[in-house]
mmCIF file with all atom_site columns, C-alpha atoms in Angstrom:
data_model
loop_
_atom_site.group_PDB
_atom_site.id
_atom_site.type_symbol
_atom_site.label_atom_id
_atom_site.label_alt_id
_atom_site.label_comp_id
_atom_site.label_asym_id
_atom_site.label_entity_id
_atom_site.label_seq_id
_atom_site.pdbx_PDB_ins_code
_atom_site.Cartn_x
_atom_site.Cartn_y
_atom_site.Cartn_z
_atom_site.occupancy
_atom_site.B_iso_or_equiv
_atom_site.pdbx_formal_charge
_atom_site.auth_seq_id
_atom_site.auth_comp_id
_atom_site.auth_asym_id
_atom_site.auth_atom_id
_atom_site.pdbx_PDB_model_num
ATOM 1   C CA . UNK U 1 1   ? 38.932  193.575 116.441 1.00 0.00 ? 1056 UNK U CA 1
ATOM 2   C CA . UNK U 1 2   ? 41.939  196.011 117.215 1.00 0.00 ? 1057 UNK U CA 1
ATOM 3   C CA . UNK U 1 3   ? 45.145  193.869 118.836 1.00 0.00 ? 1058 UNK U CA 1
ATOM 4   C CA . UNK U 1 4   ? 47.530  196.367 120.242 1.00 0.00 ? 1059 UNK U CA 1
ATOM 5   C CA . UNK U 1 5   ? 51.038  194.791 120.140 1.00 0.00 ? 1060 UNK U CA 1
ATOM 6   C CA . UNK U 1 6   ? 52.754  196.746 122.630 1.00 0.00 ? 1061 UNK U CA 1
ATOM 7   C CA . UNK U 1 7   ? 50.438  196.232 125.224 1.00 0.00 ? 1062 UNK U CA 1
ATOM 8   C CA . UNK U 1 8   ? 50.507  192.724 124.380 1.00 0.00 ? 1063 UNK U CA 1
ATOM 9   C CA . UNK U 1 9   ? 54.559  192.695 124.732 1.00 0.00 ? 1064 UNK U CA 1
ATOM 10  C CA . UNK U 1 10  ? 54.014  195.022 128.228 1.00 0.00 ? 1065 UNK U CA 1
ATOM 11  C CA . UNK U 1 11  ? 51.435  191.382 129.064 1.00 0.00 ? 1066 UNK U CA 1
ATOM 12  C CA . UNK U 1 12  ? 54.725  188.888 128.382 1.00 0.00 ? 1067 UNK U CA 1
ATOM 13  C CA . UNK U 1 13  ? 57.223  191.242 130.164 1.00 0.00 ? 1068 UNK U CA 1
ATOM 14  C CA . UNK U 1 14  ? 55.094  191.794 133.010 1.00 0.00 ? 1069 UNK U CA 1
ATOM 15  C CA . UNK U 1 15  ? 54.289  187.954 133.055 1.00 0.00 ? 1070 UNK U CA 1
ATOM 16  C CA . UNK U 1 16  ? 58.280  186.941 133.019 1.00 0.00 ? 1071 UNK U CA 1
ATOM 17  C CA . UNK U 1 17  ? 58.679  189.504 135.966 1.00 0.00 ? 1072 UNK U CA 1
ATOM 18  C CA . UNK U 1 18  ? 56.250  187.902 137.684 1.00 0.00 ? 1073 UNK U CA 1
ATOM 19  C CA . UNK U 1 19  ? 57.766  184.589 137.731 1.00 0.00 ? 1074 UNK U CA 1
ATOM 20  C CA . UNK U 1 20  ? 61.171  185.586 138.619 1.00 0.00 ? 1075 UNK U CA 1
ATOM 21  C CA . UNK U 1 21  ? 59.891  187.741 141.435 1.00 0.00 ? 1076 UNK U CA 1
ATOM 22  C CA . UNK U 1 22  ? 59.753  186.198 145.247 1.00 0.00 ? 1077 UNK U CA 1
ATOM 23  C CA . UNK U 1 23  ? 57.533  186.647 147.885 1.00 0.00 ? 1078 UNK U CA 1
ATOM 24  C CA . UNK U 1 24  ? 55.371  189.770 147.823 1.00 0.00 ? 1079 UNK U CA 1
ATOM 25  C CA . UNK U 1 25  ? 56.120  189.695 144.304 1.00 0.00 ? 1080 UNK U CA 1
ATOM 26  C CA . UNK U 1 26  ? 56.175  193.629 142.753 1.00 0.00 ? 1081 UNK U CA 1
ATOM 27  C CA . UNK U 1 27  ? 53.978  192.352 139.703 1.00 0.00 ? 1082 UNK U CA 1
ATOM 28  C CA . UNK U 1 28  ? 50.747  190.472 140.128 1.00 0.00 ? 1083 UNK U CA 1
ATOM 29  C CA . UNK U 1 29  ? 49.456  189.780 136.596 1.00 0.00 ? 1084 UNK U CA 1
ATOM 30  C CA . UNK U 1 30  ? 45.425  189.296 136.929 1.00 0.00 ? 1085 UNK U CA 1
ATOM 31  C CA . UNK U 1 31  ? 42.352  188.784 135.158 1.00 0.00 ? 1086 UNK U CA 1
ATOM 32  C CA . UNK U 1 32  ? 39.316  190.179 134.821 1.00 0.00 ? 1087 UNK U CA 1
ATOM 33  C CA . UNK U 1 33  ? 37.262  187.202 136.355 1.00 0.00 ? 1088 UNK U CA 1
ATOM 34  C CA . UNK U 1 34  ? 40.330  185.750 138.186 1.00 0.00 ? 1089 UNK U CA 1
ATOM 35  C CA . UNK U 1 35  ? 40.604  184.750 141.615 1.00 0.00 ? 1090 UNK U CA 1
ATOM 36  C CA . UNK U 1 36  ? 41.664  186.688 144.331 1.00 0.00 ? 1091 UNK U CA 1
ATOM 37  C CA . UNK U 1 37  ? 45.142  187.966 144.912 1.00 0.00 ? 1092 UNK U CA 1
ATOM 38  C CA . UNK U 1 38  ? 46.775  188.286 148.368 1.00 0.00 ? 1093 UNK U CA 1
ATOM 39  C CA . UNK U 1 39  ? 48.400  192.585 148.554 1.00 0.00 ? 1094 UNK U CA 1
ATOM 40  C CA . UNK U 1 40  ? 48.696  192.440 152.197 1.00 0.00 ? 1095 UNK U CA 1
ATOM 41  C CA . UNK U 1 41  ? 49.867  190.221 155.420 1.00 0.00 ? 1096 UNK U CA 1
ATOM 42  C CA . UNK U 1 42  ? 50.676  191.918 158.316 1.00 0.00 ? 1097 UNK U CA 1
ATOM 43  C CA . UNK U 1 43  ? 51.300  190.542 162.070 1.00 0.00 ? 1098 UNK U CA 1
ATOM 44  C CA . UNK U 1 44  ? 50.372  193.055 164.101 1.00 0.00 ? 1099 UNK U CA 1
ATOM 45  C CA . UNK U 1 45  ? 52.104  193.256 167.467 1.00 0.00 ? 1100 UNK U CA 1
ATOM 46  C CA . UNK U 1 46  ? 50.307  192.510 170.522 1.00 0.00 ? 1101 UNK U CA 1
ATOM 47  C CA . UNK U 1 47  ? 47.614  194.707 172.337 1.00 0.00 ? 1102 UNK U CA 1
ATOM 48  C CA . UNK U 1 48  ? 48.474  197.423 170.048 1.00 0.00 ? 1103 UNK U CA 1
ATOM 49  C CA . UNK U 1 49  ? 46.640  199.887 168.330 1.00 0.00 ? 1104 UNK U CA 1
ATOM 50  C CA . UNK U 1 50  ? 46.731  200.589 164.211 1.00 0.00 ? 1105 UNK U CA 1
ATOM 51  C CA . UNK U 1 51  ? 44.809  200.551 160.905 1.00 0.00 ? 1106 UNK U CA 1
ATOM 52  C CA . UNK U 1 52  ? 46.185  198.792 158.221 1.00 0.00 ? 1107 UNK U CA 1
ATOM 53  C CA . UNK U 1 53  ? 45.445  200.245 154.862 1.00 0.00 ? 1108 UNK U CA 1
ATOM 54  C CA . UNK U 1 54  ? 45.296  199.274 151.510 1.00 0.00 ? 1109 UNK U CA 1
ATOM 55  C CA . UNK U 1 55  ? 45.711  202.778 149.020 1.00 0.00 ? 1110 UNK U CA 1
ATOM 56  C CA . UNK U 1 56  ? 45.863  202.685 145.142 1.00 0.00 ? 1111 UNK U CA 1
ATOM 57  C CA . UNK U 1 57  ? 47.655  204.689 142.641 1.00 0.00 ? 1112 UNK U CA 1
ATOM 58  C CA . UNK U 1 58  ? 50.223  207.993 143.482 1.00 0.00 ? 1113 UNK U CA 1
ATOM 59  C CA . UNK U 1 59  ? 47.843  209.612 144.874 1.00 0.00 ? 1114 UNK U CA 1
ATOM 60  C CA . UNK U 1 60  ? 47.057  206.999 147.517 1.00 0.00 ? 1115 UNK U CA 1
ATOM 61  C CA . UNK U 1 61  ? 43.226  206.035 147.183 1.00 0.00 ? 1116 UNK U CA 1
ATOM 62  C CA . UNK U 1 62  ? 41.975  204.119 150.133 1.00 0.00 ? 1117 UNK U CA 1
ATOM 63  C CA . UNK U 1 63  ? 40.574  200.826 148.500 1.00 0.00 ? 1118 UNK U CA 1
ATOM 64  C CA . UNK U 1 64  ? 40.289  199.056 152.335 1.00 0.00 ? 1119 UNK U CA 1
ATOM 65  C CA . UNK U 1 65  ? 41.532  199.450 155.556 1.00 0.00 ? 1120 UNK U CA 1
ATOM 66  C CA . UNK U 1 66  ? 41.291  197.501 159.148 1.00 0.00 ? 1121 UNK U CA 1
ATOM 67  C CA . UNK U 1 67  ? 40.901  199.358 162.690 1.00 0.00 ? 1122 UNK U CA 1
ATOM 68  C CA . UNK U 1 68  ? 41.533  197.915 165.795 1.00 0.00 ? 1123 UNK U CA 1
ATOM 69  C CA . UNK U 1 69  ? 42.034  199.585 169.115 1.00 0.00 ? 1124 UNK U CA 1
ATOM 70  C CA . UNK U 1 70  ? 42.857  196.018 171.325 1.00 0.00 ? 1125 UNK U CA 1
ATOM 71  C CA . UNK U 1 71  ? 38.930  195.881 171.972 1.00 0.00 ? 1126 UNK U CA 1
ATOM 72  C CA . UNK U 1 72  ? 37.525  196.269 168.586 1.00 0.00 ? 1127 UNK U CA 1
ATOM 73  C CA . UNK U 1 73  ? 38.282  195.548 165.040 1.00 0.00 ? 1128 UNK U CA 1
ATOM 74  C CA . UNK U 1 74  ? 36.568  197.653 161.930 1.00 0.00 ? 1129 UNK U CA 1
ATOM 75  C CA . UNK U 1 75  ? 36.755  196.915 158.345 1.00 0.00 ? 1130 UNK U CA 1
ATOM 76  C CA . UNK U 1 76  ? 36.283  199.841 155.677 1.00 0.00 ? 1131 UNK U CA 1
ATOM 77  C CA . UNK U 1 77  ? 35.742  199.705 152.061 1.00 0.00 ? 1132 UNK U CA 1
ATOM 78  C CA . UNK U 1 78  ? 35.356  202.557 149.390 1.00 0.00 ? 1133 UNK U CA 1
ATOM 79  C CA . UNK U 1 79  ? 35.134  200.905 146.563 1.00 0.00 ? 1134 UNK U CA 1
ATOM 80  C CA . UNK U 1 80  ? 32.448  198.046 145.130 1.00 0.00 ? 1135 UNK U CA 1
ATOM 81  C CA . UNK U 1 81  ? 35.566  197.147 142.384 1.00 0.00 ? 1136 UNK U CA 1
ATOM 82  C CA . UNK U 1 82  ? 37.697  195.749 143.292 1.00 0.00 ? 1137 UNK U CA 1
ATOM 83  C CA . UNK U 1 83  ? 36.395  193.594 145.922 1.00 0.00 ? 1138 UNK U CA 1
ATOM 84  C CA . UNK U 1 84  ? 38.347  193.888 149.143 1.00 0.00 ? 1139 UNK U CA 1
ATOM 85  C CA . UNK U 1 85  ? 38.109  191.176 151.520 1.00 0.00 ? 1140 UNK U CA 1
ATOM 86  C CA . UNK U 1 86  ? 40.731  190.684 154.891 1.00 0.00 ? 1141 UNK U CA 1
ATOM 87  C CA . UNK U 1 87  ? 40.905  187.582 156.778 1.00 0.00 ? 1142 UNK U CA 1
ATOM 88  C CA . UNK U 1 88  ? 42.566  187.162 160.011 1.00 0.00 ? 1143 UNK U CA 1
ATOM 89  C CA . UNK U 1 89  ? 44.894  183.508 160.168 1.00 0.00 ? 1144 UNK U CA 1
ATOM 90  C CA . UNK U 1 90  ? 46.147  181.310 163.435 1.00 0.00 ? 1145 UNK U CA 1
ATOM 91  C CA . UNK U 1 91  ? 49.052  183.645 163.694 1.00 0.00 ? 1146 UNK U CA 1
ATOM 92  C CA . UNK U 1 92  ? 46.661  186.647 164.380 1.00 0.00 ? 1147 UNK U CA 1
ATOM 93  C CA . UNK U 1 93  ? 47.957  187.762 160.847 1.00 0.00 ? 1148 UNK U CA 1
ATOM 94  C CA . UNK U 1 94  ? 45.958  190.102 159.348 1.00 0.00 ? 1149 UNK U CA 1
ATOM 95  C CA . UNK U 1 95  ? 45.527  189.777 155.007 1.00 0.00 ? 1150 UNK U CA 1
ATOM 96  C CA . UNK U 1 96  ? 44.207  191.992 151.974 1.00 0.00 ? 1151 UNK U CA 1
ATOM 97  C CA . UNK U 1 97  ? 42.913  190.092 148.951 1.00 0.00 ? 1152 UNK U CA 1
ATOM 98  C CA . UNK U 1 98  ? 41.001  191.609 145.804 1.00 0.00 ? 1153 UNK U CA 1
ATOM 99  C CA . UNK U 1 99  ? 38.840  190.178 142.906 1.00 0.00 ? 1154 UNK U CA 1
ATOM 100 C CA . UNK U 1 100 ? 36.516  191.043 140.767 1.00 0.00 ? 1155 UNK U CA 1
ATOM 101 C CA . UNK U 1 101 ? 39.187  193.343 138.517 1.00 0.00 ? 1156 UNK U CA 1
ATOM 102 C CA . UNK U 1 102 ? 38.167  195.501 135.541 1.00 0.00 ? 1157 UNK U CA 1
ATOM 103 C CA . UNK U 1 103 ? 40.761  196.637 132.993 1.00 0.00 ? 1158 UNK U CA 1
ATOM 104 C CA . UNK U 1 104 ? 40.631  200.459 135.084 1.00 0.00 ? 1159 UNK U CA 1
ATOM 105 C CA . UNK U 1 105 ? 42.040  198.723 138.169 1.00 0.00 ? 1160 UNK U CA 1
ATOM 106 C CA . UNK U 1 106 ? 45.233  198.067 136.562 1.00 0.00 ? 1161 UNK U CA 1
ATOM 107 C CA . UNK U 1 107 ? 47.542  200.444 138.728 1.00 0.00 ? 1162 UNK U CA 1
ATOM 108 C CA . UNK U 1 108 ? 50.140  200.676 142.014 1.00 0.00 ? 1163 UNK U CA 1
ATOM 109 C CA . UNK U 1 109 ? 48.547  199.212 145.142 1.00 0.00 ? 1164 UNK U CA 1
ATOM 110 C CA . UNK U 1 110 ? 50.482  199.942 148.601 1.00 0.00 ? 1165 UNK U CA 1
ATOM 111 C CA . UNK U 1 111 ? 49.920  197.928 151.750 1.00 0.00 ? 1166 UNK U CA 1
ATOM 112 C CA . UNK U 1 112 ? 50.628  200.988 154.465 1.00 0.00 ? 1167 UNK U CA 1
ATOM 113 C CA . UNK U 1 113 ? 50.537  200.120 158.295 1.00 0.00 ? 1168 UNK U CA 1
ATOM 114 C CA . UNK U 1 114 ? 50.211  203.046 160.635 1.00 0.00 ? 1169 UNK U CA 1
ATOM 115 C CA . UNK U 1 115 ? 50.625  202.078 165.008 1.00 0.00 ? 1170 UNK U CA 1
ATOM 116 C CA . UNK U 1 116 ? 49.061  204.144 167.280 1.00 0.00 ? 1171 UNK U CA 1
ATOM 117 C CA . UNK U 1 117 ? 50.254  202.338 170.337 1.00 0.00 ? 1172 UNK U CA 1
ATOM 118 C CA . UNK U 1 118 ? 52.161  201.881 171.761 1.00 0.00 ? 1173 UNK U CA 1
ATOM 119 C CA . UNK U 1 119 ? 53.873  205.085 171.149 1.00 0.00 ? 1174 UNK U CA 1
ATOM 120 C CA . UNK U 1 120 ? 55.755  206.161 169.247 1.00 0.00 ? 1175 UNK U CA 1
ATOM 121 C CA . UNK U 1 121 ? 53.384  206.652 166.320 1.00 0.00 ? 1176 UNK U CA 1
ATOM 122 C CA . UNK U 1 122 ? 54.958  204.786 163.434 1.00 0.00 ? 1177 UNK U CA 1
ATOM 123 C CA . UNK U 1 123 ? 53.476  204.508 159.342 1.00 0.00 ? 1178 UNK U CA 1
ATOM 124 C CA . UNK U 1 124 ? 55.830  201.474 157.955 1.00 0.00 ? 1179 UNK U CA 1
ATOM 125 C CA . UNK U 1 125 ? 54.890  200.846 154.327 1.00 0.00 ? 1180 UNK U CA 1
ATOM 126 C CA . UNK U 1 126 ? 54.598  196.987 153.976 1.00 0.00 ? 1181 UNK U CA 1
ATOM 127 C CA . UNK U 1 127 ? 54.953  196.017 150.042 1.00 0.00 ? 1182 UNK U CA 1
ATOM 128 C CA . UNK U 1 128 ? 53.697  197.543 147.043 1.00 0.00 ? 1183 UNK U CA 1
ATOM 129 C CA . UNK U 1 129 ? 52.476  195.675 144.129 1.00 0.00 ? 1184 UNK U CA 1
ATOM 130 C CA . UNK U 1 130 ? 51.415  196.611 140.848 1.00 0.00 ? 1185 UNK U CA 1
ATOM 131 C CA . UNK U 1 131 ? 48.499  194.848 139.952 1.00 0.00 ? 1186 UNK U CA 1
ATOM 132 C CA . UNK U 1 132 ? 48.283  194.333 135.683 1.00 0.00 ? 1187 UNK U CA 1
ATOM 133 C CA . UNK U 1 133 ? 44.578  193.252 134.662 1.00 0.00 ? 1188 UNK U CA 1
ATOM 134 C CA . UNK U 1 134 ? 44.468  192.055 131.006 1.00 0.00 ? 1189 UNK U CA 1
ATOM 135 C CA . UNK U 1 135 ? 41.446  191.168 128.734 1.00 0.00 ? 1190 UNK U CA 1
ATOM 136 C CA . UNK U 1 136 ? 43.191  188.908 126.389 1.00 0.00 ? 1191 UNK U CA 1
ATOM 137 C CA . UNK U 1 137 ? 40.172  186.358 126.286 1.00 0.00 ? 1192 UNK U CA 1
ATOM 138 C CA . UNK U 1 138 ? 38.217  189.486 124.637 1.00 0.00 ? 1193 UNK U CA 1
ATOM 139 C CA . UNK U 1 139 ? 40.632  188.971 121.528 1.00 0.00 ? 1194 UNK U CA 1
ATOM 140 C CA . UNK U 1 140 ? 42.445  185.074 121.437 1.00 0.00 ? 1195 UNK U CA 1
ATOM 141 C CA . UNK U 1 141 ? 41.280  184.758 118.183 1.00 0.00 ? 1196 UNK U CA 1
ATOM 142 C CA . UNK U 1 142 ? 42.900  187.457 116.624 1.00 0.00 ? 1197 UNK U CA 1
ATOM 143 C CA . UNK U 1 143 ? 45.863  187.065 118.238 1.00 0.00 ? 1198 UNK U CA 1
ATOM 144 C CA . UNK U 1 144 ? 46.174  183.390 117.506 1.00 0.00 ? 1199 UNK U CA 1
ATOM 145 C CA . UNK U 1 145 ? 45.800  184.671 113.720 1.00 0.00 ? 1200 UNK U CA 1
ATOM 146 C CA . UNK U 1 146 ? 48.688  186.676 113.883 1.00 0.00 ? 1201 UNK U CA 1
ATOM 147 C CA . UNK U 1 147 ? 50.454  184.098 116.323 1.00 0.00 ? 1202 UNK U CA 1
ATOM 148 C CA . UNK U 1 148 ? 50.217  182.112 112.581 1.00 0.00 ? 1203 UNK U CA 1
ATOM 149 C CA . UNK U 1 149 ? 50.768  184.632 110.231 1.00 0.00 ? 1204 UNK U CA 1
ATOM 150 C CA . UNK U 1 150 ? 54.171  185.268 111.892 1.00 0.00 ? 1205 UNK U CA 1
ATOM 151 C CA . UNK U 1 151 ? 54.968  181.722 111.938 1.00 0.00 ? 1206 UNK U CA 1
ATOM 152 C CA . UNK U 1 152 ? 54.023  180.795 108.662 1.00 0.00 ? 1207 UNK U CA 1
ATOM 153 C CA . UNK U 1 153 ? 55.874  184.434 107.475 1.00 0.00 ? 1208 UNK U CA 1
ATOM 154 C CA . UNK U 1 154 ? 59.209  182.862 109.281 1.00 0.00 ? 1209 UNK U CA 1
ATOM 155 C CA . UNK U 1 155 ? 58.653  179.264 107.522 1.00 0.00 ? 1210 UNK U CA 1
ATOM 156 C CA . UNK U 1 156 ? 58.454  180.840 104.181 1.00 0.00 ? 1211 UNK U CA 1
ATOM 157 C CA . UNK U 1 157 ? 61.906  182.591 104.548 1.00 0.00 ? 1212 UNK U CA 1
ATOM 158 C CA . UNK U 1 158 ? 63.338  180.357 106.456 1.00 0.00 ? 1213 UNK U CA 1
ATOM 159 C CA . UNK U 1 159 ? 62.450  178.128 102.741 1.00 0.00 ? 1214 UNK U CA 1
ATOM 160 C CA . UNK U 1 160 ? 63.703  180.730 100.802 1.00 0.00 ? 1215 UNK U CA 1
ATOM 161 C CA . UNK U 1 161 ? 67.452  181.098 102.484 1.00 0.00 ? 1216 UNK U CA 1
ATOM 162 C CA . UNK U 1 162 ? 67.539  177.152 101.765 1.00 0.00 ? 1217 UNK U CA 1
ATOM 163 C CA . UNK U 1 163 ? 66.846  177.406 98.608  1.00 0.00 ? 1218 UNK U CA 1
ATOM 164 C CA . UNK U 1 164 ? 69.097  180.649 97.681  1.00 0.00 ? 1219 UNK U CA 1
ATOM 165 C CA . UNK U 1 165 ? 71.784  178.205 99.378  1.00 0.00 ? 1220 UNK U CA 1
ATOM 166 C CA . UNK U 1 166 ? 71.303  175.332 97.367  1.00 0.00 ? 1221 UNK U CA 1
ATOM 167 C CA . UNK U 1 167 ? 71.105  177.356 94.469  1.00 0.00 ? 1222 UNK U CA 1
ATOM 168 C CA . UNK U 1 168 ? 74.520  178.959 95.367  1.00 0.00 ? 1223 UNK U CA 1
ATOM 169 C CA . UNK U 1 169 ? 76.401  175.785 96.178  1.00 0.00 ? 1224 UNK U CA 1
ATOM 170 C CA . UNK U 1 170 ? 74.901  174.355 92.663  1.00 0.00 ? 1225 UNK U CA 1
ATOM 171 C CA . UNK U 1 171 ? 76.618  177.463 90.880  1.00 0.00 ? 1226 UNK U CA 1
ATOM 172 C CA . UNK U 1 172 ? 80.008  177.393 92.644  1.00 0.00 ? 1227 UNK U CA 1
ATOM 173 C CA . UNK U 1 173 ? 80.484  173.751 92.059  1.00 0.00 ? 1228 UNK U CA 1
ATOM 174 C CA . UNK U 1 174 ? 79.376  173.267 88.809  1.00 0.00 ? 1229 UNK U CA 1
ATOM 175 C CA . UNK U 1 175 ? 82.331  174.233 86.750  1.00 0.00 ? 1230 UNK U CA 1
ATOM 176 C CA . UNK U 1 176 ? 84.856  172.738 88.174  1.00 0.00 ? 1231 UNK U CA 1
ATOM 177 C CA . UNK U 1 177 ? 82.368  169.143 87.786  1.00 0.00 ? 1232 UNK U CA 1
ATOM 178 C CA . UNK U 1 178 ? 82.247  169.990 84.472  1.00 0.00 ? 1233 UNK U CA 1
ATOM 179 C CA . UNK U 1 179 ? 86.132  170.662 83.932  1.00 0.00 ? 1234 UNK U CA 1
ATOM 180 C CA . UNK U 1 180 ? 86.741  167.398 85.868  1.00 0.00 ? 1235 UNK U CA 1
ATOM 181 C CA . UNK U 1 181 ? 84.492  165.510 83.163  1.00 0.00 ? 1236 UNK U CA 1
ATOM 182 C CA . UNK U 1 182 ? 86.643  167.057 80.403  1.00 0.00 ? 1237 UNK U CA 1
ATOM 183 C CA . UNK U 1 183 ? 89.750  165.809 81.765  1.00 0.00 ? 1238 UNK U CA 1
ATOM 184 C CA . UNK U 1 184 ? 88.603  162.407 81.778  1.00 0.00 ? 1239 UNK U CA 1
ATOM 185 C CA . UNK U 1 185 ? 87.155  161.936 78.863  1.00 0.00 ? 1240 UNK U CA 1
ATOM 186 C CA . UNK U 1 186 ? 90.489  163.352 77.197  1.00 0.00 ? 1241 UNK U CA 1
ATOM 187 C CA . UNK U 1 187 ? 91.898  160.461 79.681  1.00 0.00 ? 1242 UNK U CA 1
ATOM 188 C CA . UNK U 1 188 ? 89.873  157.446 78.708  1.00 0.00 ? 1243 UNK U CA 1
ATOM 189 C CA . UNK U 1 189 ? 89.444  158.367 74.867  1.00 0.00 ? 1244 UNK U CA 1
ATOM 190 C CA . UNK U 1 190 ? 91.391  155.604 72.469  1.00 0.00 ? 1245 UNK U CA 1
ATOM 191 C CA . UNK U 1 191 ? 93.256  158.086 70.142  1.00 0.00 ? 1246 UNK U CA 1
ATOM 192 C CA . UNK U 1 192 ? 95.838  160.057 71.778  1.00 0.00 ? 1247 UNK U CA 1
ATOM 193 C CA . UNK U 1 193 ? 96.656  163.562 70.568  1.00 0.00 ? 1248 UNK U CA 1
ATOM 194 C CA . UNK U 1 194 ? 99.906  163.478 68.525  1.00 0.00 ? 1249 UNK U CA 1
ATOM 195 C CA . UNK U 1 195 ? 101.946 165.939 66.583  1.00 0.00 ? 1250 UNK U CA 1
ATOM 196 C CA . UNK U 1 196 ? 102.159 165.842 62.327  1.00 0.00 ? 1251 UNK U CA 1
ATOM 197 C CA . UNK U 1 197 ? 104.647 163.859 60.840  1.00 0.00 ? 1252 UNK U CA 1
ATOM 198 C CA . UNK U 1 198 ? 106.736 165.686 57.798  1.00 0.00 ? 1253 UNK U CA 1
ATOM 199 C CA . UNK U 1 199 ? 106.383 162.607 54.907  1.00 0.00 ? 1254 UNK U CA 1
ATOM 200 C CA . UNK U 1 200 ? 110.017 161.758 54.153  1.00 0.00 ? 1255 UNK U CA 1
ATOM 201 C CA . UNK U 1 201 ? 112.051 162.728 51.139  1.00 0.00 ? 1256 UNK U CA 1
ATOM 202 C CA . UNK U 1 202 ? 112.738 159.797 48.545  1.00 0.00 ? 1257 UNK U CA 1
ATOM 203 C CA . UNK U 1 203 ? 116.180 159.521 48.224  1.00 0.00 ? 1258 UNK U CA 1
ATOM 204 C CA . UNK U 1 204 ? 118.050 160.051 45.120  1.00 0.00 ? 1259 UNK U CA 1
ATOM 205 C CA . UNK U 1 205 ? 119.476 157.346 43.129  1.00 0.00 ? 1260 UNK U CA 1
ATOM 206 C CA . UNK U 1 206 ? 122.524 158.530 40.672  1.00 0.00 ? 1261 UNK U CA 1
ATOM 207 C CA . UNK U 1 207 ? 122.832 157.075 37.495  1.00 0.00 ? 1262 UNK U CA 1
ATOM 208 C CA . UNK U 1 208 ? 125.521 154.963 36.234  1.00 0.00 ? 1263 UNK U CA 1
#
């Protein structure tokens, strides 16, 4: 089973983007058999007429989009995956939520609101969101492998500059211990070093 690294790395960065972002967050990081994520919220103003649409990608695929003309509201879907579901709350807010990703969804979504009245006739893009789908389940195993392999690869050298350290202190230090010992043995030793002694002339004794 293939593990492709970068993609992987894309997965973290688009994960740490995610968490730092705020409300309508620009990254939504899903899964394949995740739960539904919330792309669009709009509060429509009152007796009014717009659709609120739900496109994908640069060239702007409908996914969904809501109709209402004050009397009548329509829902429209083009596409079985992802699922697109709206729901309308107390406020009379209006909401886009998908599930039921595949790895092809992965892409720009853009919440687009177009009024129709009252006039003037306005298109206000709402958020956009790029929606990541990963499929890490597909290969844990593997990646916990290498997740091991890399920390058992640091370990080792982490061991080995130790060891090159020990071995360098032992080698600096070493002869000046052993010079040290010299100098006091020469210290504590009984006989002291002294110079030769020239054995003295006998003196002559003249005759009488």
């Amino acid at each position: 089973m293939n593990v492709k690294l970068p993609e992987f790395s894309l997965f973290i960065l688009l994960v740490l983007h995610a968490q730092l972002s705020e409300s309508y967050p620009k990254v939504v990081i899903a899964s394949r058999d995740g739960e539904p994520y919330l792309l669009c919220q709009y509060v429509p103003p009152m007796d009014s007429t717009f659709n609120l649409t739900l496109t994908k990608g640069n060239k702007k695929q409908e996914v969904c989009m809501v109709y209402t003309d004050r009397k009548n509201t329509t829902f429209y879907s083009w596409n079985d995956k992802p699922t697109c579901n709206w729901t309308t709350s107390n406020d009379n807010s209006i909401s886009f939520t998908l599930s039921n990703f595949d790895i092809k969804h992965t892409d720009n979504y853009t919440c687009e609101i177009r009024i129709f009245f009252p006039p003037p006739f306005r298109s206000v893009i709402i958020n956009e969101t790029y929606v990541y789908i990963h499929d890490l389940q597909q290969c844990d195993g593997m990646q916990v492998f290498i997740i091991w392999i890399l920390t058992g690869l640091a370990g080792f050298l982490f061991l080995c500059c130790i060891l090159t350290f020990c071995l360098w202190s032992q080698n600096r230090y070493r002869p000046k211990t052993a010079q040290n010992n010299t100098q006091n043995n020469e210290c504590n030793s009984e006989y002291m070093p002294m110079a030769s002694v020239n054995p003295a002339k006998r003196p002559i004794i003249p005759r009488l």
